[in-house]
mmCIF file of C-alpha atoms in Angstrom:
data_model
loop_
_atom_site.group_PDB
_atom_site.id
_atom_site.type_symbol
_atom_site.label_atom_id
_atom_site.label_comp_id
_atom_site.label_asym_id
_atom_site.label_seq_id
_atom_site.Cartn_x
_atom_site.Cartn_y
_atom_site.Cartn_z
ATOM 1 C CA UNK D 476 10.227 -28.265 22.111
ATOM 2 C CA UNK D 477 9.619 -31.516 23.914
ATOM 3 C CA UNK D 478 9.400 -33.696 21.314
ATOM 4 C CA UNK D 479 10.956 -34.500 18.289
ATOM 5 C CA UNK D 480 9.236 -33.434 14.913
ATOM 6 C CA UNK D 481 8.608 -35.541 12.267
ATOM 7 C CA UNK D 482 9.833 -33.314 9.201
ATOM 8 C CA UNK D 483 8.950 -34.886 5.123
ATOM 9 C CA UNK D 484 11.413 -33.365 2.658
ATOM 10 C CA UNK D 485 9.543 -32.773 -0.421
ATOM 11 C CA UNK D 486 12.013 -32.364 -3.764
ATOM 12 C CA UNK D 487 14.547 -34.085 -1.717
ATOM 13 C CA UNK D 488 16.855 -35.428 -4.442
ATOM 14 C CA UNK D 489 17.157 -31.873 -5.350
ATOM 15 C CA UNK D 490 20.286 -29.498 -4.484
ATOM 16 C CA UNK D 491 18.482 -28.380 -1.623
ATOM 17 C CA UNK D 492 17.047 -30.951 -0.348
ATOM 18 C CA UNK D 493 19.951 -32.577 0.129
ATOM 19 C CA UNK D 494 20.937 -29.851 2.027
ATOM 20 C CA UNK D 495 18.183 -30.420 4.243
ATOM 21 C CA UNK D 496 18.721 -33.652 4.472
ATOM 22 C CA UNK D 497 22.440 -33.035 5.913
ATOM 23 C CA UNK D 498 21.089 -30.890 8.560
ATOM 24 C CA UNK D 499 18.398 -33.362 9.823
ATOM 25 C CA UNK D 500 20.882 -35.926 9.875
ATOM 26 C CA UNK D 501 22.466 -34.842 13.353
ATOM 27 C CA UNK D 502 19.429 -32.642 14.467
ATOM 28 C CA UNK D 503 18.385 -33.366 18.317
ATOM 29 C CA UNK D 504 15.102 -32.213 17.906
ATOM 30 C CA UNK D 505 14.168 -33.177 13.640
ATOM 31 C CA UNK D 506 13.632 -36.558 12.717
ATOM 32 C CA UNK D 507 13.100 -37.462 8.896
ATOM 33 C CA UNK D 508 9.413 -39.031 7.990
ATOM 34 C CA UNK D 509 10.205 -38.957 4.569
ATOM 35 C CA UNK D 510 11.983 -37.669 1.718
ATOM 36 C CA UNK D 511 10.012 -37.677 -1.260
ATOM 37 C CA UNK D 512 10.432 -37.003 -4.796
ATOM 38 C CA UNK D 513 8.014 -37.329 -8.353
ATOM 39 C CA UNK D 514 7.270 -40.148 -9.988
ATOM 40 C CA UNK D 515 9.657 -39.355 -12.589
ATOM 41 C CA UNK D 516 12.548 -38.775 -10.732
ATOM 42 C CA UNK D 517 15.494 -40.885 -11.335
ATOM 43 C CA UNK D 518 16.500 -41.132 -7.793
ATOM 44 C CA UNK D 519 13.146 -42.449 -7.016
ATOM 45 C CA UNK D 520 13.383 -45.913 -4.864
ATOM 46 C CA UNK D 521 17.226 -45.150 -3.963
ATOM 47 C CA UNK D 522 18.117 -45.672 -1.015
ATOM 48 C CA UNK D 523 19.446 -42.182 0.757
ATOM 49 C CA UNK D 524 23.070 -43.856 1.756
ATOM 50 C CA UNK D 525 24.395 -44.784 5.220
ATOM 51 C CA UNK D 526 22.960 -41.978 7.528
ATOM 52 C CA UNK D 527 19.502 -42.640 6.883
ATOM 53 C CA UNK D 528 19.759 -46.871 6.395
ATOM 54 C CA UNK D 529 15.919 -47.154 6.582
ATOM 55 C CA UNK D 530 14.919 -44.748 3.864
ATOM 56 C CA UNK D 531 14.639 -44.478 0.451
ATOM 57 C CA UNK D 532 13.691 -41.565 -2.198
ATOM 58 C CA UNK D 533 9.739 -42.204 -2.527
ATOM 59 C CA UNK D 534 6.776 -40.959 -4.121
ATOM 60 C CA UNK D 535 3.947 -42.462 -2.202
ATOM 61 C CA UNK D 536 2.405 -39.695 -0.234
ATOM 62 C CA UNK D 537 -0.438 -41.556 0.492
ATOM 63 C CA UNK D 538 1.074 -44.417 2.267
ATOM 64 C CA UNK D 539 2.316 -41.347 4.365
ATOM 65 C CA UNK D 540 0.306 -41.061 7.681
ATOM 66 C CA UNK D 541 2.083 -39.252 10.482
ATOM 67 C CA UNK D 542 4.179 -35.941 9.779
ATOM 68 C CA UNK D 543 4.596 -32.745 11.815
ATOM 69 C CA UNK D 544 6.172 -30.324 8.856
ATOM 70 C CA UNK D 545 6.549 -30.460 5.113
ATOM 71 C CA UNK D 546 9.936 -28.753 3.879
ATOM 72 C CA UNK D 547 8.789 -28.103 0.087
ATOM 73 C CA UNK D 548 12.258 -27.579 -2.800
ATOM 74 C CA UNK D 549 10.417 -29.120 -5.232
ATOM 75 C CA UNK D 550 9.614 -26.328 -7.603
ATOM 76 C CA UNK D 551 6.561 -25.571 -9.100
ATOM 77 C CA UNK D 552 6.080 -29.395 -10.343
ATOM 78 C CA UNK D 553 5.968 -30.438 -7.036
ATOM 79 C CA UNK D 554 4.317 -27.163 -5.113
ATOM 80 C CA UNK D 555 0.583 -28.335 -5.482
ATOM 81 C CA UNK D 556 1.630 -31.569 -4.076
ATOM 82 C CA UNK D 557 3.440 -29.945 -1.155
ATOM 83 C CA UNK D 558 0.218 -27.943 -0.239
ATOM 84 C CA UNK D 559 -2.129 -30.517 -0.310
ATOM 85 C CA UNK D 560 -0.153 -33.396 1.099
ATOM 86 C CA UNK D 561 0.575 -30.821 4.172
ATOM 87 C CA UNK D 562 -3.223 -30.026 4.399
ATOM 88 C CA UNK D 563 -4.264 -33.530 4.789
ATOM 89 C CA UNK D 564 -1.109 -34.406 7.056
ATOM 90 C CA UNK D 565 -2.492 -31.532 9.206
ATOM 91 C CA UNK D 566 1.531 -30.657 9.082
ATOM 92 C CA UNK D 567 2.920 -27.080 8.710
ATOM 93 C CA UNK D 568 4.269 -26.137 5.441
ATOM 94 C CA UNK D 569 7.671 -24.613 4.917
ATOM 95 C CA UNK D 570 8.089 -23.755 1.181
ATOM 96 C CA UNK D 571 10.536 -21.914 -1.225
ATOM 97 C CA UNK D 572 9.515 -22.239 -4.415
ATOM 98 C CA UNK D 573 9.458 -18.996 -6.115
ATOM 99 C CA UNK D 574 7.252 -17.459 -9.263
ATOM 100 C CA UNK D 575 4.041 -18.042 -7.629
ATOM 101 C CA UNK D 576 1.001 -16.762 -9.323
ATOM 102 C CA UNK D 577 -1.923 -15.606 -8.031
ATOM 103 C CA UNK D 578 -3.360 -19.733 -8.274
ATOM 104 C CA UNK D 579 -0.662 -20.851 -6.129
ATOM 105 C CA UNK D 580 -1.139 -17.657 -3.933
ATOM 106 C CA UNK D 581 -4.324 -18.472 -3.349
ATOM 107 C CA UNK D 582 -3.687 -22.165 -2.438
ATOM 108 C CA UNK D 583 -1.271 -20.807 0.312
ATOM 109 C CA UNK D 584 -3.869 -18.691 1.527
ATOM 110 C CA UNK D 585 -6.717 -21.539 1.674
ATOM 111 C CA UNK D 586 -4.179 -24.137 3.440
ATOM 112 C CA UNK D 587 -3.305 -21.192 6.213
ATOM 113 C CA UNK D 588 -6.879 -21.172 7.107
ATOM 114 C CA UNK D 589 -6.319 -24.638 8.403
ATOM 115 C CA UNK D 590 -2.090 -25.341 9.057
ATOM 116 C CA UNK D 591 0.952 -22.913 9.378
ATOM 117 C CA UNK D 592 2.215 -21.991 6.298
ATOM 118 C CA UNK D 593 5.401 -20.027 5.675
ATOM 119 C CA UNK D 594 6.611 -19.039 2.416
ATOM 120 C CA UNK D 595 10.148 -17.368 1.419
ATOM 121 C CA UNK D 596 11.655 -16.727 -1.838
ATOM 122 C CA UNK D 597 14.920 -16.648 0.210
ATOM 123 C CA UNK D 598 15.584 -18.307 3.447
ATOM 124 C CA UNK D 599 18.760 -16.453 4.372
ATOM 125 C CA UNK D 600 18.680 -14.493 7.598
ATOM 126 C CA UNK D 601 21.097 -12.191 5.864
ATOM 127 C CA UNK D 602 18.884 -11.383 2.851
ATOM 128 C CA UNK D 603 15.646 -11.337 5.100
ATOM 129 C CA UNK D 604 18.085 -7.988 7.218
ATOM 130 C CA UNK D 605 19.407 -7.193 3.787
ATOM 131 C CA UNK D 606 15.353 -6.379 2.498
ATOM 132 C CA UNK D 607 14.719 -4.277 5.813
ATOM 133 C CA UNK D 608 17.602 -2.237 5.280
ATOM 134 C CA UNK D 609 16.392 -1.601 1.620
ATOM 135 C CA UNK D 610 12.899 -0.505 2.765
ATOM 136 C CA UNK D 611 14.350 1.861 5.092
ATOM 137 C CA UNK D 612 16.620 3.365 2.892
ATOM 138 C CA UNK D 613 14.253 3.715 -0.817
ATOM 139 C CA UNK D 614 11.716 5.326 2.038
ATOM 140 C CA UNK D 615 14.155 7.721 2.726
ATOM 141 C CA UNK D 616 16.001 8.448 -0.460
ATOM 142 C CA UNK D 617 12.871 8.142 -2.499
ATOM 143 C CA UNK D 618 14.080 10.516 -5.179
ATOM 144 C CA UNK D 619 17.439 8.698 -5.517
ATOM 145 C CA UNK D 620 17.462 5.839 -8.381
ATOM 146 C CA UNK D 621 17.327 2.466 -7.146
ATOM 147 C CA UNK D 622 19.034 -0.638 -9.117
ATOM 148 C CA UNK D 623 18.748 -4.105 -7.999
ATOM 149 C CA UNK D 624 21.489 -6.696 -9.549
ATOM 150 C CA UNK D 625 21.657 -10.425 -9.035
ATOM 151 C CA UNK D 626 23.799 -12.752 -10.227
ATOM 152 C CA UNK D 627 23.289 -17.315 -9.787
ATOM 153 C CA UNK D 628 24.879 -19.824 -11.104
ATOM 154 C CA UNK D 629 24.584 -20.778 -15.081
ATOM 155 C CA UNK D 630 22.049 -23.367 -14.783
ATOM 156 C CA UNK D 631 19.108 -21.107 -12.953
ATOM 157 C CA UNK D 632 16.149 -20.940 -14.899
ATOM 158 C CA UNK D 633 14.323 -17.973 -14.056
ATOM 159 C CA UNK D 634 15.397 -14.394 -14.187
ATOM 160 C CA UNK D 635 15.444 -11.843 -12.218
ATOM 161 C CA UNK D 636 15.618 -14.424 -9.088
ATOM 162 C CA UNK D 637 12.608 -14.282 -6.843
ATOM 163 C CA UNK D 638 14.748 -13.221 -4.101
ATOM 164 C CA UNK D 639 15.870 -9.523 -6.263
ATOM 165 C CA UNK D 640 11.779 -9.290 -7.026
ATOM 166 C CA UNK D 641 10.920 -9.521 -3.591
ATOM 167 C CA UNK D 642 13.548 -7.047 -2.436
ATOM 168 C CA UNK D 643 12.178 -4.750 -5.523
ATOM 169 C CA UNK D 644 8.884 -5.380 -3.612
ATOM 170 C CA UNK D 645 10.094 -4.148 -0.525
ATOM 171 C CA UNK D 646 11.438 -1.266 -1.528
ATOM 172 C CA UNK D 647 8.678 -0.044 -4.034
ATOM 173 C CA UNK D 648 5.988 -0.717 -0.798
ATOM 174 C CA UNK D 649 8.403 1.289 1.413
ATOM 175 C CA UNK D 650 7.618 4.210 -1.665
ATOM 176 C CA UNK D 651 4.271 3.931 -1.610
ATOM 177 C CA UNK D 652 4.263 2.668 -4.888
ATOM 178 C CA UNK D 653 3.179 -1.117 -7.094
ATOM 179 C CA UNK D 654 6.099 -2.576 -8.449
ATOM 180 C CA UNK D 655 4.436 -3.575 -11.688
ATOM 181 C CA UNK D 656 4.683 0.079 -12.341
ATOM 182 C CA UNK D 657 7.789 0.784 -11.873
ATOM 183 C CA UNK D 658 9.827 -1.928 -12.355
ATOM 184 C CA UNK D 659 12.504 -1.908 -15.796
ATOM 185 C CA UNK D 660 13.258 -5.223 -16.377
ATOM 186 C CA UNK D 661 15.246 -4.863 -19.314
ATOM 187 C CA UNK D 662 17.258 -2.226 -21.312
ATOM 188 C CA UNK D 663 19.064 -2.011 -24.890
ATOM 189 C CA UNK D 664 19.306 -0.295 -27.943
ATOM 190 C CA UNK D 665 18.238 3.830 -27.775
ATOM 191 C CA UNK D 666 15.607 3.106 -24.491
ATOM 192 C CA UNK D 667 15.949 6.755 -23.628
ATOM 193 C CA UNK D 668 17.044 8.275 -20.257
ATOM 194 C CA UNK D 669 16.081 7.061 -17.096
ATOM 195 C CA UNK D 670 12.483 7.864 -15.782
ATOM 196 C CA UNK D 671 11.952 9.364 -11.925
ATOM 197 C CA UNK D 672 11.236 6.380 -9.943
ATOM 198 C CA UNK D 673 11.992 3.528 -11.520
ATOM 199 C CA UNK D 674 13.170 -0.061 -9.868
ATOM 200 C CA UNK D 675 15.531 -1.305 -12.288
ATOM 201 C CA UNK D 676 16.656 -4.719 -12.467
ATOM 202 C CA UNK D 677 19.823 -6.290 -14.025
ATOM 203 C CA UNK D 678 20.974 -10.337 -14.391
ATOM 204 C CA UNK D 679 24.305 -12.443 -14.258
ATOM 205 C CA UNK D 680 24.260 -16.054 -15.087
ATOM 206 C CA UNK D 681 27.423 -18.132 -14.862
ATOM 207 C CA UNK D 682 29.625 -20.706 -13.484
ATOM 208 C CA UNK D 683 28.704 -21.886 -9.848
ATOM 209 C CA UNK D 684 27.266 -18.648 -8.265
ATOM 210 C CA UNK D 685 25.564 -19.851 -5.014
ATOM 211 C CA UNK D 686 23.560 -16.556 -4.932
ATOM 212 C CA UNK D 687 24.457 -12.774 -5.120
ATOM 213 C CA UNK D 688 21.931 -9.588 -4.648
ATOM 214 C CA UNK D 689 23.078 -5.788 -4.659
ATOM 215 C CA UNK D 690 20.797 -2.584 -4.486
ATOM 216 C CA UNK D 691 22.472 0.522 -5.274
ATOM 217 C CA UNK D 692 20.728 3.898 -4.127
ATOM 218 C CA UNK D 693 22.250 6.418 -6.107
ATOM 219 C CA UNK D 694 21.899 9.699 -5.746
ATOM 220 C CA UNK D 695 22.943 13.392 -7.581
ATOM 221 C CA UNK D 696 26.939 13.056 -6.493
ATOM 222 C CA UNK D 697 26.956 9.735 -4.205
ATOM 223 C CA UNK D 698 25.502 6.498 -3.767
ATOM 224 C CA UNK D 699 24.710 3.433 -1.245
ATOM 225 C CA UNK D 700 25.100 -0.009 -2.000
ATOM 226 C CA UNK D 701 23.833 -2.982 0.351
ATOM 227 C CA UNK D 702 24.993 -6.329 -0.795
ATOM 228 C CA UNK D 703 24.247 -9.803 0.212
ATOM 229 C CA UNK D 704 26.475 -12.666 -0.958
ATOM 230 C CA UNK D 705 25.977 -16.690 -0.339
ATOM 231 C CA UNK D 706 28.990 -18.556 -0.344
ATOM 232 C CA UNK D 707 27.346 -21.885 0.139
ATOM 233 C CA UNK D 708 23.586 -23.234 -0.123
ATOM 234 C CA UNK D 709 24.015 -24.831 3.073
ATOM 235 C CA UNK D 710 22.583 -21.189 4.754
ATOM 236 C CA UNK D 711 19.670 -21.394 2.828
ATOM 237 C CA UNK D 712 18.897 -25.291 3.907
ATOM 238 C CA UNK D 713 19.817 -23.840 7.562
ATOM 239 C CA UNK D 714 17.013 -20.777 7.318
ATOM 240 C CA UNK D 715 14.278 -23.413 6.358
ATOM 241 C CA UNK D 716 15.161 -25.612 9.194
ATOM 242 C CA UNK D 717 15.262 -22.917 11.474
ATOM 243 C CA UNK D 718 11.976 -21.718 9.999
ATOM 244 C CA UNK D 719 10.402 -25.068 10.266
ATOM 245 C CA UNK D 720 11.330 -25.212 14.086
ATOM 246 C CA UNK D 721 9.658 -22.147 14.674
ATOM 247 C CA UNK D 722 6.636 -22.907 12.519
ATOM 248 C CA UNK D 723 5.828 -25.731 14.900
ATOM 249 C CA UNK D 724 5.185 -23.313 17.763
ATOM 250 C CA UNK D 725 2.884 -21.364 15.682
ATOM 251 C CA UNK D 726 -0.842 -21.182 14.807
ATOM 252 C CA UNK D 727 -2.810 -21.611 11.184
ATOM 253 C CA UNK D 728 -1.963 -18.766 9.132
ATOM 254 C CA UNK D 729 0.494 -17.555 6.563
ATOM 255 C CA UNK D 730 3.590 -16.605 7.777
ATOM 256 C CA UNK D 731 7.428 -15.659 6.346
ATOM 257 C CA UNK D 732 10.868 -14.111 6.940
ATOM 258 C CA UNK D 733 9.701 -10.634 8.403
ATOM 259 C CA UNK D 734 7.314 -12.615 11.174
ATOM 260 C CA UNK D 735 10.435 -14.913 11.831
ATOM 261 C CA UNK D 736 13.370 -12.087 12.198
ATOM 262 C CA UNK D 737 10.599 -9.540 14.083
ATOM 263 C CA UNK D 738 10.381 -12.764 16.672
ATOM 264 C CA UNK D 739 14.265 -12.886 16.809
ATOM 265 C CA UNK D 740 14.119 -9.229 18.137
ATOM 266 C CA UNK D 741 15.229 -7.568 14.664
#
């Protein structure tokens, strides 16, 4: 990569946005073009600090005329803006917004006709490998029961996590079924015995848990447990920056962790 890439961080005042800024600070090939927040953000107009003396948190996208990449961790509130502005700037887009509905997916599909688009529910390289291992195990052990357990901090608003759902999708696809037809998201009271082929989900919320995902494949007298535990959310920021560097070399289209891992020899 010969030239320094100019990066716009959308959702820059959030936990993930700040983690990305921390990585950009000392990155030799990436430079910050803008740190974007919403119009109602309490951080709007505040300086980023000593590491970025010429930058403040801003919301004036239309004043921005030059960028190579947009990294979006703004959540649903800023997702549409991130997509439309990346299209306007002809900048590659990396987004970690989860829980995308059909309309949001269509926005990404449209953008991918003109720019490279990378979407992931989880940017951990370890979680990407976990998904591949789970798909292989779910396919080989199609008659074993499968349960996915996830745990996150007490402030997380959605459940199950986007990563847990993505793992479920990978397992269901490997078994040749649709997740919506086999997923069980809650069990309470006299819910009856487990149905063959179910993929069950369980959720834990508490404290400051960064993120834990465990897949249990349970046979008649044995079981396999595949797990990933994140100790620091900087791993997700590192994964997003790695994805951004890789995406800058790609043609317009839709990409995700599978393509990135495959290109790294996984």
